[in-house]
Amino acid sequence: KKKTVSFSSMPNDRKINSTAACISLMLEGCELKKVRSNSRMYSRFFVLDADMRSVRWEPSKKDSEKAKIEIKSVKEVRVGKKTPVLRSNGLSDQFPDECAFSIIYGDNYESLDLVASSADVVSAWVMGLRYLVSYGKHSPEAPGTGHPSLRTSWISSVFDLADLEKSGRIPVSRAVQLIKALNPGMKTSTIELKFKELQKASERPGTEVACDLFVEAYCELCTRPEIFFLLVQFSSNKEYLGVKDLLMFLEVEQGMEGVTEDKCLEIVSKYEPSKEGREKGYLAIDGFTRYLLSADCSIFDPQHRKVCQDMAQPLSHYYISSAHSACLLEDNFWGRSDISGYISALGLGCRSIELVLWDGPEGEPVVYTSPSAASCVPFRAVVGLIDQHAFTASAYPLILCLVVRCSAPQQRLAAQCLRKTLGEKLYLEPPNPMASYLPSPEELKGRILIKGKKLPPTCEDSEGEVSDEEEGWELARRLGQEDREAPEGGGLRRVRLSRELSELVSLCQAVPFQDFESSRRGQRYWEMCSFSEVEAGRFANECPAELVSYNKRFLSRIYPSPMRIDASNMNPQDFWKCGCQMVAMNYQTPGLMMDLNAGWFRQNGACGYVLRPAIMREEVSYFSANAKDSLPGVPAQLLHLKVISGQNLPKPKGSGAKGEVVEPYVCAEIHGIPADCAEHRTKTALQSGDNPIFDESLEFQINLPELAVLRFVVLDDDYIGDEFIAQYTIPFECLQPGYRHVPLQSLAGEPLPHATLFVHVAITDRRGGGKGHRRGLAGRRGRRVREYTSTKATGIKAIDEVFRTATQPLREATDLRENVQNALVSFKELCGLTPAANMKQCILTVSTWLLHSDSAPSVTLNLAEQYPPMEAQGPIPDLLRKVLTAYETMIQTSRTLIESADVVYGKLIQAQQAGMDFHKELHRIETKEGLRGRKLQKALESFAWNITVLKGQADLLKHAKAEALDNLWQIHNAGQSCGIGRNGSASPEPSRLRAPLEPIPE
């Protein structure tokens, strides 16, 4: 009876950590399901011949010489459902993608489609086959024999250095410390157990270990199979990455542009631990693992670590990181607290702090840090701290929101303190009545703005009455200081305000909100309103479009409901989606809401200001915060997320479970506009120790990428008391594509040392190809029925005629884009690649098939032409013929797009500008046409929709042309580097093809 191996229950000592392990498993053989073209599956036993020249299977109706595939005839090994048979509808739901693989072999490119019991089995066969295919021309020795590998030599040299007595043995305790030093984060108990296992197996117990045992322990403990598998995919010799291999990995998988061989050598010298590897320019498995774990390979785009957005827009066009007055308190009303809360909030980039001023016992104003009378801090001490720390984390303006609860004499002292302490930093210039918008953060750099009440111009006394802020009265009630009842009839309370304090308010004058129509007619740009979360939530649900429109010119501040006596936080996304700039958070309360806030404000150099999406800033634009699908003019994108593995996951902090083992699973959450909010989870990794393998693919559709946030949460399925292990929150715009490690954080947002998730990220357009937002990736097949975006009738004849001229160009723009997208997806599928692959990967795949043939390439790329044709040299098999046809269609549709785009783009922009010419006259035309009420509202909405659609579709077309040019550049580049290109001198200039896009003016 044949022996079978089940990887899912494989003991730890059979971990796949080398090519040798893969091949020894293939030599033993195992059961796989063979899939026929009629979609039926049959269990067969597959085994690698002892001479390693062919793979056989049994039982089979064919004689034993036919039920085999010779290694030398293998063209390619594909992972996943990448052939027509495996993609067929009858099978697609019967097994996960990661359990399927295909062997493409023979001159006719036939496919042997197989399904394994687990992803581990697939990894072993694919890794082993790829290794053997690489050495098909010369019969390989059994791996692991003969000359020691680069890695073995390096580990032996580490051992020699630790062998101080030169006895050939070192104490187990020293060996454990050595492995721990080489792999920070690994538990001492895990290493000790491994040495005990190996000593027992080799019958060499004792307190010392020899070099061979040390090497074996290191390789078993420190090889991550998923990274080894990745290295084998890109390595020319299956043991390490040469400079060209590394360059290919960085460009093709990591989406990096402009990588040079010098850059690759830099990476090798920085991360390769072995001296020989550094000298020869080789990156072996340990160096590769170190590189993937490093900050150079972070999931967070390094461009966003510094200020990278336009900071010259009006202040109202930014989200502003804001703290609630309780930001000092650990618990709003009965927690301990101290003044350092201000320092930590400012250190995190907070740009708006609220101060509630009370009468102090010593005749000067105080700020309470808890409801106990003993916890008040002199106002001047707080201002002194703010002066010291205001601009340590960010140079952009700080807004101090003053809520006055003290008497007029103490207000005068507060004003004097602010002037004296803050000096030149205080912004006191009166607003420019000729301007329409607030100054920009760039213009206000290094300045502190005071937000507060102002005396009316008619008041000439040293103090006067103003309407009171609603905020701050909850604390007053707790302190027992609420001696002013609300006036009869439910009007606003009135308070006395001193002139000195009033004069400090310039650009952020607090005024009560009446309604949107009154604001549109009478509110001045330097006046701002504060809303309680309940009131703002009502507006966000009932009239989101009006709230978005209001926030284009005016700042709005949202403060937590006084009912949150536990200092919990509201969801900032509920208000960001309507454009509200300042959502005041309780910084001291960790959890999901604070994670979203902290993650969100990381995206612009953590400077406390984030530019709002263009669709929320443009004077004329259609945006509904509660949209259930894609928005006009905003390209929806797909996030393809593969959660591969976890590293060094700690036990939940509050867990009552005995033992150290966790059974983790990962939740990936998207937070954004309601249409984007979604959550997917992986399966639970059972009995996996600290380094679980998940290997699961998740997919999200993102309709407004600029407002989306991705949050990873790792939870324990086997918990008692506390299930939370770790989290990490990142704005969608900051994601880097490719293989990345996610640096996990605690509930309080502190980094967890060495705890990571290993993931693969790809971002694609929702339908068809094209980059998913400046990343060289393509999307999925278009729908059967093509959808065309059209303009809407406003009911005003002259305006509708202008927009009607855009009907044909809109159809043409959609056809040009979608024809290319569909052709791209077909070509990728025939190459056996996913929609997330880029053009370079496609050309490299085709070249791999051809270069594994014994004869010269039967297909070549003629690089002398701008649109390089793929030409057959003599008769070619059916699969290659289909690939050529799909390539030709893709090139022709790309050519049509590139040559027609500018004319169609011009027509769209012309129609948009003609529409905008009516904008200033819109109210006059409405009156003339007699539009009122619902009809007027509908006309304004349709007008905004049309302008947004025309600009958006023109934008998409411009980007599609740039993508098509980029694909041509990739074809030339790949054709030259992989050996199937000819006449390569005419390769287009990358600078010409990759010219930066001019943004379409708002």
Short mmCIF file of C-alpha atoms in Angstrom, two decimals, residues 566-997:
data_model
loop_
_atom_site.label_atom_id
_atom_site.label_comp_id
_atom_site.label_asym_id
_atom_site.label_seq_id
_atom_site.Cartn_x
_atom_site.Cartn_y
_atom_site.Cartn_z
CA ASP A 566 -17.72 57.21 30.12
CA ALA A 567 -15.73 59.36 27.61
CA SER A 568 -16.48 56.90 24.80
CA ASN A 569 -16.03 58.15 21.24
CA MET A 570 -18.40 58.76 18.34
CA ASN A 571 -17.55 57.33 14.91
CA PRO A 572 -15.68 60.14 13.10
CA GLN A 573 -16.50 58.57 9.69
CA ASP A 574 -20.19 59.41 10.24
CA PHE A 575 -19.25 63.10 10.01
CA TRP A 576 -16.20 63.01 7.73
CA LYS A 577 -18.42 61.56 4.98
CA CYS A 578 -20.41 64.85 5.12
CA GLY A 579 -17.27 66.97 5.05
CA CYS A 580 -17.29 67.99 8.76
CA GLN A 581 -13.74 69.15 9.44
CA MET A 582 -13.38 69.02 13.23
CA VAL A 583 -14.71 65.90 14.96
CA ALA A 584 -13.68 66.25 18.61
CA MET A 585 -12.36 62.95 20.01
CA ASN A 586 -11.65 61.76 23.54
CA TYR A 587 -7.98 60.95 22.93
CA GLN A 588 -7.64 59.05 26.19
CA THR A 589 -10.21 56.39 25.25
CA PRO A 590 -8.74 53.59 23.11
CA GLY A 591 -10.80 51.45 20.75
CA LEU A 592 -12.12 51.28 17.19
CA MET A 593 -13.12 54.98 16.93
CA MET A 594 -9.75 56.25 18.15
CA ASP A 595 -7.98 53.75 15.85
CA LEU A 596 -9.88 55.24 12.90
CA ASN A 597 -8.97 58.78 13.94
CA ALA A 598 -5.29 58.00 14.58
CA GLY A 599 -4.96 55.94 11.38
CA TRP A 600 -6.71 58.57 9.28
CA PHE A 601 -4.49 61.47 10.35
CA ARG A 602 -1.31 59.47 9.67
CA GLN A 603 -1.70 59.95 5.91
CA ASN A 604 -0.29 63.49 5.51
CA GLY A 605 2.91 63.33 7.53
CA ALA A 606 0.79 63.15 10.74
CA CYS A 607 0.54 66.96 10.54
CA GLY A 608 -3.08 67.03 11.79
CA TYR A 609 -4.53 68.19 8.44
CA VAL A 610 -5.90 65.92 5.68
CA LEU A 611 -7.22 67.33 2.40
CA ARG A 612 -10.82 66.33 1.81
CA PRO A 613 -11.81 64.45 -1.39
CA ALA A 614 -12.06 66.72 -4.47
CA ILE A 615 -15.74 65.82 -4.90
CA MET A 616 -16.39 67.51 -1.49
CA ARG A 617 -14.37 70.64 -2.29
CA GLU A 618 -15.43 71.64 -5.80
CA GLU A 619 -17.91 74.50 -5.89
CA VAL A 620 -20.17 72.57 -8.28
CA SER A 621 -20.19 68.83 -7.62
CA TYR A 622 -22.72 66.10 -6.95
CA PHE A 623 -22.02 64.00 -3.89
CA SER A 624 -24.38 62.02 -1.71
CA ALA A 625 -22.71 60.79 1.47
CA ASN A 626 -25.25 57.97 1.77
CA ALA A 627 -24.78 56.67 -1.80
CA LYS A 628 -25.21 52.90 -2.03
CA ASP A 629 -23.01 52.43 -5.14
CA SER A 630 -20.25 54.09 -7.15
CA LEU A 631 -20.25 57.88 -7.43
CA PRO A 632 -20.39 59.79 -10.71
CA GLY A 633 -16.89 60.64 -11.84
CA VAL A 634 -15.10 58.72 -9.08
CA PRO A 635 -13.56 55.45 -10.30
CA ALA A 636 -14.55 52.61 -7.94
CA GLN A 637 -11.71 50.27 -7.04
CA LEU A 638 -11.31 46.69 -5.87
CA LEU A 639 -9.03 45.81 -3.00
CA HIS A 640 -7.70 42.25 -3.34
CA LEU A 641 -6.27 41.35 0.05
CA LYS A 642 -4.57 38.05 0.80
CA VAL A 643 -3.95 37.44 4.50
CA ILE A 644 -1.06 34.96 4.43
CA SER A 645 0.30 34.53 7.95
CA GLY A 646 0.85 36.06 11.40
CA GLN A 647 4.11 36.39 13.36
CA ASN A 648 4.77 36.48 17.12
CA LEU A 649 1.14 37.10 18.06
CA PRO A 650 0.80 37.80 21.80
CA LYS A 651 -1.91 36.35 24.01
CA PRO A 652 -4.87 38.71 24.66
CA LYS A 653 -4.00 41.00 27.57
CA GLY A 654 -7.05 40.22 29.68
CA SER A 655 -7.31 36.55 28.76
CA GLY A 656 -8.13 34.16 31.57
CA ALA A 657 -7.21 31.09 29.50
CA LYS A 658 -4.42 28.88 30.76
CA GLY A 659 -1.44 28.13 28.55
CA GLU A 660 0.20 30.27 25.93
CA VAL A 661 -1.54 29.03 22.75
CA VAL A 662 -3.89 31.36 20.89
CA GLU A 663 -6.24 30.35 18.08
CA PRO A 664 -6.27 33.54 16.04
CA TYR A 665 -8.33 34.78 13.13
CA VAL A 666 -8.11 38.09 11.26
CA CYS A 667 -10.96 40.52 10.57
CA ALA A 668 -10.38 43.01 7.76
CA GLU A 669 -12.75 45.98 7.97
CA ILE A 670 -13.35 48.83 5.53
CA HIS A 671 -14.69 52.05 7.04
CA GLY A 672 -15.83 54.87 4.75
CA ILE A 673 -19.05 56.00 3.08
CA PRO A 674 -21.93 53.57 3.83
CA ALA A 675 -21.56 51.90 0.40
CA ASP A 676 -17.98 50.95 1.29
CA CYS A 677 -18.39 49.72 4.88
CA ALA A 678 -17.71 45.98 4.94
CA GLU A 679 -16.01 43.30 7.01
CA HIS A 680 -14.53 39.90 6.08
CA ARG A 681 -12.79 37.41 8.35
CA THR A 682 -10.37 34.57 7.78
CA LYS A 683 -10.80 31.07 9.12
CA THR A 684 -9.36 30.35 12.56
CA ALA A 685 -5.79 29.01 12.60
CA LEU A 686 -6.02 26.08 15.02
CA GLN A 687 -3.10 24.93 17.19
CA SER A 688 -0.80 27.16 15.20
CA GLY A 689 1.47 28.52 17.92
CA ASP A 690 2.52 32.15 17.57
CA ASN A 691 2.99 31.99 13.79
CA PRO A 692 -0.33 30.97 12.21
CA ILE A 693 -0.85 30.45 8.47
CA PHE A 694 -4.19 31.85 7.19
CA ASP A 695 -3.60 31.93 3.41
CA GLU A 696 -6.98 33.46 2.66
CA SER A 697 -8.08 35.91 -0.04
CA LEU A 698 -10.59 38.70 0.72
CA GLU A 699 -12.06 41.26 -1.68
CA PHE A 700 -13.62 44.69 -1.10
CA GLN A 701 -15.20 47.20 -3.48
CA ILE A 702 -14.26 50.80 -2.65
CA ASN A 703 -16.48 53.48 -4.19
CA LEU A 704 -14.82 56.52 -2.59
CA PRO A 705 -11.16 55.51 -2.08
CA GLU A 706 -10.17 58.93 -0.70
CA LEU A 707 -12.39 58.42 2.36
CA ALA A 708 -11.79 54.70 2.99
CA VAL A 709 -9.81 53.25 5.89
CA LEU A 710 -8.68 49.62 6.20
CA ARG A 711 -8.45 48.15 9.71
CA PHE A 712 -6.92 44.77 10.53
CA VAL A 713 -8.06 43.21 13.82
CA VAL A 714 -6.56 39.98 15.14
CA LEU A 715 -8.83 38.13 17.59
CA ASP A 716 -8.56 34.92 19.61
CA ASP A 717 -11.26 32.31 18.92
CA ASP A 718 -10.31 30.33 22.03
CA TYR A 719 -10.62 33.20 24.48
CA ILE A 720 -11.73 33.46 28.07
CA GLY A 721 -12.53 37.04 29.06
CA ASP A 722 -10.63 38.96 26.37
CA GLU A 723 -10.42 38.12 22.66
CA PHE A 724 -8.49 41.17 21.37
CA ILE A 725 -4.92 40.40 20.25
CA ALA A 726 -3.90 43.34 18.01
CA GLN A 727 -4.98 45.87 15.38
CA TYR A 728 -3.61 48.18 12.68
CA THR A 729 -5.49 50.94 10.86
CA ILE A 730 -4.35 52.47 7.57
CA PRO A 731 -6.00 54.89 5.09
CA PHE A 732 -6.72 53.18 1.75
CA GLU A 733 -4.66 55.84 -0.07
CA CYS A 734 -1.54 54.84 1.94
CA LEU A 735 -1.56 51.13 1.01
CA GLN A 736 1.45 49.85 -0.92
CA PRO A 737 0.82 46.96 -3.32
CA GLY A 738 2.65 43.63 -3.18
CA TYR A 739 3.88 41.45 -0.31
CA ARG A 740 3.91 43.50 2.90
CA HIS A 741 4.09 43.09 6.66
CA VAL A 742 1.49 44.87 8.80
CA PRO A 743 3.06 46.22 12.05
CA LEU A 744 0.46 45.30 14.67
CA GLN A 745 -0.48 47.61 17.54
CA SER A 746 -2.13 47.23 20.93
CA LEU A 747 -5.63 48.49 21.76
CA ALA A 748 -4.04 51.77 22.90
CA GLY A 749 -2.24 52.16 19.56
CA GLU A 750 1.23 51.25 20.86
CA PRO A 751 3.48 49.09 18.64
CA LEU A 752 3.64 45.40 19.63
CA PRO A 753 7.31 44.37 19.24
CA HIS A 754 7.83 41.89 16.36
CA ALA A 755 4.08 41.16 16.00
CA THR A 756 3.09 41.34 12.33
CA LEU A 757 0.67 40.06 9.69
CA PHE A 758 2.09 39.05 6.30
CA VAL A 759 -0.30 40.08 3.49
CA HIS A 760 -0.46 40.61 -0.26
CA VAL A 761 -2.22 43.75 -1.50
CA ALA A 762 -3.48 44.44 -5.03
CA ILE A 763 -5.72 47.35 -6.05
CA THR A 764 -7.58 47.27 -9.34
CA ASP A 765 -10.30 49.16 -11.15
CA ARG A 766 -13.77 47.80 -10.50
CA ARG A 767 -14.35 46.68 -14.10
CA GLY A 768 -11.64 45.60 -16.50
CA GLY A 769 -8.00 46.58 -16.62
CA GLY A 770 -6.06 49.72 -15.99
CA LYS A 771 -4.11 50.65 -12.93
CA GLY A 772 -6.00 50.73 -9.71
CA HIS A 773 -5.09 54.32 -8.87
CA ARG A 774 -1.41 54.76 -9.82
CA ARG A 775 -0.58 51.13 -9.16
CA GLY A 776 0.33 48.93 -12.11
CA LEU A 777 -2.53 46.52 -11.69
CA ALA A 778 -5.58 45.59 -13.71
CA GLY A 779 -9.16 44.67 -12.92
CA ARG A 780 -11.78 42.07 -13.67
CA ARG A 781 -13.90 41.26 -16.69
CA GLY A 782 -16.48 43.82 -17.70
CA ARG A 783 -20.19 43.15 -17.38
CA ARG A 784 -22.08 41.62 -20.32
CA VAL A 785 -24.28 44.68 -20.71
CA ARG A 786 -22.21 47.83 -20.95
CA GLU A 787 -23.41 50.65 -18.73
CA TYR A 788 -23.07 54.18 -20.03
CA THR A 789 -22.98 57.19 -17.73
CA SER A 790 -25.33 59.89 -18.98
CA THR A 791 -26.30 63.45 -18.13
CA LYS A 792 -29.62 64.36 -16.45
CA ALA A 793 -32.21 66.89 -17.62
CA THR A 794 -32.37 70.09 -15.54
CA GLY A 795 -35.63 71.31 -17.05
CA ILE A 796 -33.92 74.47 -18.37
CA LYS A 797 -33.82 74.23 -22.18
CA ALA A 798 -30.64 76.25 -22.88
CA ILE A 799 -28.62 74.32 -20.27
CA ASP A 800 -29.97 70.90 -21.35
CA GLU A 801 -28.93 71.59 -24.95
CA VAL A 802 -25.34 72.21 -23.85
CA PHE A 803 -25.21 68.98 -21.85
CA ARG A 804 -26.85 67.03 -24.69
CA THR A 805 -23.77 67.69 -26.86
CA ALA A 806 -21.82 65.45 -24.45
CA THR A 807 -24.01 62.34 -24.95
CA GLN A 808 -21.92 60.91 -27.81
CA PRO A 809 -18.47 61.74 -26.32
CA LEU A 810 -19.56 60.09 -23.02
CA ARG A 811 -20.43 56.86 -24.91
CA GLU A 812 -17.17 57.03 -26.88
CA ALA A 813 -15.11 57.54 -23.71
CA THR A 814 -16.75 54.51 -22.03
CA ASP A 815 -16.23 52.33 -25.15
CA LEU A 816 -12.57 53.33 -25.49
CA ARG A 817 -11.86 52.48 -21.85
CA GLU A 818 -13.89 49.31 -21.53
CA ASN A 819 -12.71 47.80 -24.83
CA VAL A 820 -9.12 48.04 -23.56
CA GLN A 821 -10.11 46.75 -20.11
CA ASN A 822 -11.91 43.68 -21.48
CA ALA A 823 -9.06 42.90 -23.90
CA LEU A 824 -6.56 43.16 -21.03
CA VAL A 825 -8.50 40.74 -18.82
CA SER A 826 -8.85 38.16 -21.65
CA PHE A 827 -5.10 38.33 -22.35
CA LYS A 828 -4.28 37.90 -18.65
CA GLU A 829 -6.61 34.91 -18.27
CA LEU A 830 -4.98 33.16 -21.24
CA CYS A 831 -1.58 33.81 -19.65
CA GLY A 832 -2.90 32.06 -16.53
CA LEU A 833 -2.74 35.22 -14.44
CA THR A 834 -5.23 36.99 -12.18
CA PRO A 835 -6.79 40.34 -13.12
CA ALA A 836 -4.43 41.92 -10.55
CA ALA A 837 -1.34 41.03 -12.66
CA ASN A 838 0.49 43.71 -14.62
CA MET A 839 1.66 43.70 -18.25
CA LYS A 840 5.25 42.90 -17.35
CA GLN A 841 4.09 39.68 -15.61
CA CYS A 842 2.12 38.67 -18.74
CA ILE A 843 5.10 39.04 -21.08
CA LEU A 844 7.41 37.26 -18.62
CA THR A 845 4.93 34.35 -18.35
CA VAL A 846 4.77 33.92 -22.15
CA SER A 847 8.56 34.10 -22.36
CA THR A 848 8.88 31.42 -19.63
CA TRP A 849 6.83 28.98 -21.74
CA LEU A 850 8.91 29.68 -24.82
CA LEU A 851 12.29 29.50 -23.11
CA HIS A 852 11.42 26.09 -21.62
CA SER A 853 11.14 24.72 -25.19
CA ASP A 854 14.16 23.01 -26.73
CA SER A 855 13.95 25.07 -29.93
CA ALA A 856 14.38 28.82 -30.40
CA PRO A 857 11.40 30.98 -29.28
CA SER A 858 8.46 30.34 -31.60
CA VAL A 859 7.00 33.78 -30.84
CA THR A 860 8.82 37.11 -30.78
CA LEU A 861 7.97 40.72 -29.98
CA ASN A 862 8.95 43.22 -32.65
CA LEU A 863 10.14 46.12 -30.48
CA ALA A 864 11.02 48.29 -33.46
CA GLU A 865 7.39 49.43 -33.61
CA GLN A 866 5.65 51.74 -31.15
CA TYR A 867 2.81 49.19 -30.83
CA PRO A 868 4.95 46.02 -30.81
CA PRO A 869 3.29 43.09 -32.60
CA MET A 870 3.74 39.55 -31.24
CA GLU A 871 4.76 37.45 -34.24
CA ALA A 872 4.69 33.66 -34.68
CA GLN A 873 7.84 32.09 -36.11
CA GLY A 874 6.46 29.02 -37.90
CA PRO A 875 3.56 26.80 -36.75
CA ILE A 876 2.49 27.24 -33.11
CA PRO A 877 0.16 25.27 -30.77
CA ASP A 878 -3.47 26.24 -30.23
CA LEU A 879 -2.97 27.87 -26.78
CA LEU A 880 -0.21 30.14 -28.10
CA ARG A 881 -2.38 31.05 -31.10
CA LYS A 882 -5.15 32.16 -28.69
CA VAL A 883 -2.65 34.17 -26.66
CA LEU A 884 -1.43 35.92 -29.84
CA THR A 885 -5.00 36.78 -30.87
CA ALA A 886 -5.81 38.18 -27.40
CA TYR A 887 -2.54 40.19 -27.42
CA GLU A 888 -3.36 41.60 -30.87
CA THR A 889 -6.85 42.67 -29.69
CA MET A 890 -5.32 44.34 -26.63
CA ILE A 891 -2.73 46.22 -28.72
CA GLN A 892 -5.34 47.38 -31.24
CA THR A 893 -7.82 48.60 -28.58
CA SER A 894 -4.94 50.35 -26.77
CA ARG A 895 -3.86 52.04 -29.99
CA THR A 896 -7.42 53.25 -30.69
CA LEU A 897 -7.63 54.62 -27.13
CA ILE A 898 -4.26 56.39 -27.28
CA GLU A 899 -4.98 57.96 -30.68
CA SER A 900 -8.60 58.99 -29.98
CA ALA A 901 -8.50 59.98 -26.31
CA ASP A 902 -7.42 63.61 -26.73
CA VAL A 903 -10.24 64.49 -29.14
CA VAL A 904 -12.96 62.87 -26.97
CA TYR A 905 -11.41 64.40 -23.85
CA GLY A 906 -11.55 67.84 -25.51
CA LYS A 907 -15.28 67.44 -26.28
CA LEU A 908 -16.07 66.44 -22.69
CA ILE A 909 -14.15 69.36 -21.20
CA GLN A 910 -15.72 71.75 -23.71
CA ALA A 911 -19.22 70.64 -22.63
CA GLN A 912 -18.23 70.91 -18.95
CA GLN A 913 -16.87 74.44 -19.39
CA ALA A 914 -19.93 75.51 -21.39
CA GLY A 915 -22.06 74.20 -18.49
CA MET A 916 -19.95 76.08 -15.94
CA ASP A 917 -20.53 79.31 -17.90
CA PHE A 918 -24.17 79.04 -16.85
CA HIS A 919 -23.29 78.55 -13.20
CA LYS A 920 -23.01 82.23 -12.25
CA GLU A 921 -26.29 82.95 -14.04
CA LEU A 922 -28.05 79.93 -12.56
CA HIS A 923 -30.17 81.77 -9.96
CA ARG A 924 -31.25 84.39 -12.52
CA ILE A 925 -32.22 81.66 -15.02
CA GLU A 926 -34.11 79.71 -12.31
CA THR A 927 -36.15 82.80 -11.44
CA LYS A 928 -36.85 83.49 -15.13
CA GLU A 929 -37.95 79.88 -15.69
CA GLY A 930 -40.13 80.08 -12.56
CA LEU A 931 -38.50 77.05 -10.84
CA ARG A 932 -39.36 76.67 -7.16
CA GLY A 933 -39.31 74.13 -4.34
CA ARG A 934 -38.75 70.50 -5.39
CA LYS A 935 -38.32 71.41 -9.09
CA LEU A 936 -35.63 73.95 -8.24
CA GLN A 937 -33.86 71.45 -5.97
CA LYS A 938 -34.01 68.80 -8.74
CA ALA A 939 -32.61 71.25 -11.34
CA LEU A 940 -29.69 72.21 -9.08
CA GLU A 941 -28.95 68.53 -8.31
CA SER A 942 -29.03 67.57 -12.01
CA PHE A 943 -26.75 70.49 -12.91
CA ALA A 944 -24.20 69.44 -10.25
CA TRP A 945 -24.50 65.78 -11.38
CA ASN A 946 -23.78 66.72 -15.01
CA ILE A 947 -20.71 68.83 -14.17
CA THR A 948 -19.37 66.04 -11.90
CA VAL A 949 -19.97 63.34 -14.54
CA LEU A 950 -18.27 65.29 -17.36
CA LYS A 951 -15.22 66.13 -15.28
CA GLY A 952 -15.03 62.61 -13.86
CA GLN A 953 -15.36 60.84 -17.23
CA ALA A 954 -12.77 63.17 -18.80
CA ASP A 955 -10.49 62.39 -15.87
CA LEU A 956 -10.97 58.62 -16.30
CA LEU A 957 -10.21 58.83 -20.01
CA LYS A 958 -7.02 60.79 -19.38
CA HIS A 959 -5.88 58.20 -16.84
CA ALA A 960 -6.81 55.33 -19.18
CA LYS A 961 -4.57 56.80 -21.88
CA ALA A 962 -1.70 57.11 -19.42
CA GLU A 963 -2.24 53.46 -18.39
CA ALA A 964 -2.23 52.30 -22.02
CA LEU A 965 1.07 54.13 -22.60
CA ASP A 966 2.43 52.63 -19.40
CA ASN A 967 1.48 49.12 -20.64
CA LEU A 968 3.40 49.74 -23.89
CA TRP A 969 6.41 50.78 -21.85
CA GLN A 970 6.12 47.59 -19.77
CA ILE A 971 5.89 45.46 -22.96
CA HIS A 972 9.10 47.02 -24.34
CA ASN A 973 10.85 46.72 -21.00
CA ALA A 974 9.85 43.07 -20.41
CA GLY A 975 10.48 42.08 -24.04
CA GLN A 976 14.07 43.28 -23.81
CA SER A 977 14.80 41.76 -20.40
CA CYS A 978 13.35 38.29 -21.03
CA GLY A 979 14.80 37.51 -24.44
CA ILE A 980 11.74 37.34 -26.75
CA GLY A 981 12.04 40.93 -27.99
CA ARG A 982 13.89 41.76 -31.20
CA ASN A 983 14.96 45.07 -32.80
CA GLY A 984 14.85 46.50 -29.29
CA SER A 985 16.63 49.79 -30.00
CA ALA A 986 13.37 51.65 -30.52
CA SER A 987 12.17 51.15 -26.95
CA PRO A 988 10.03 54.17 -26.10
CA GLU A 989 11.41 56.66 -23.64
CA PRO A 990 9.85 55.95 -20.26
CA SER A 991 9.86 59.65 -19.48
CA ARG A 992 7.81 60.31 -22.62
CA LEU A 993 5.27 57.60 -21.85
CA ARG A 994 5.13 58.23 -18.13
CA ALA A 995 4.76 61.98 -18.20
CA PRO A 996 2.97 63.14 -15.04
CA LEU A 997 -0.71 63.85 -15.55
#
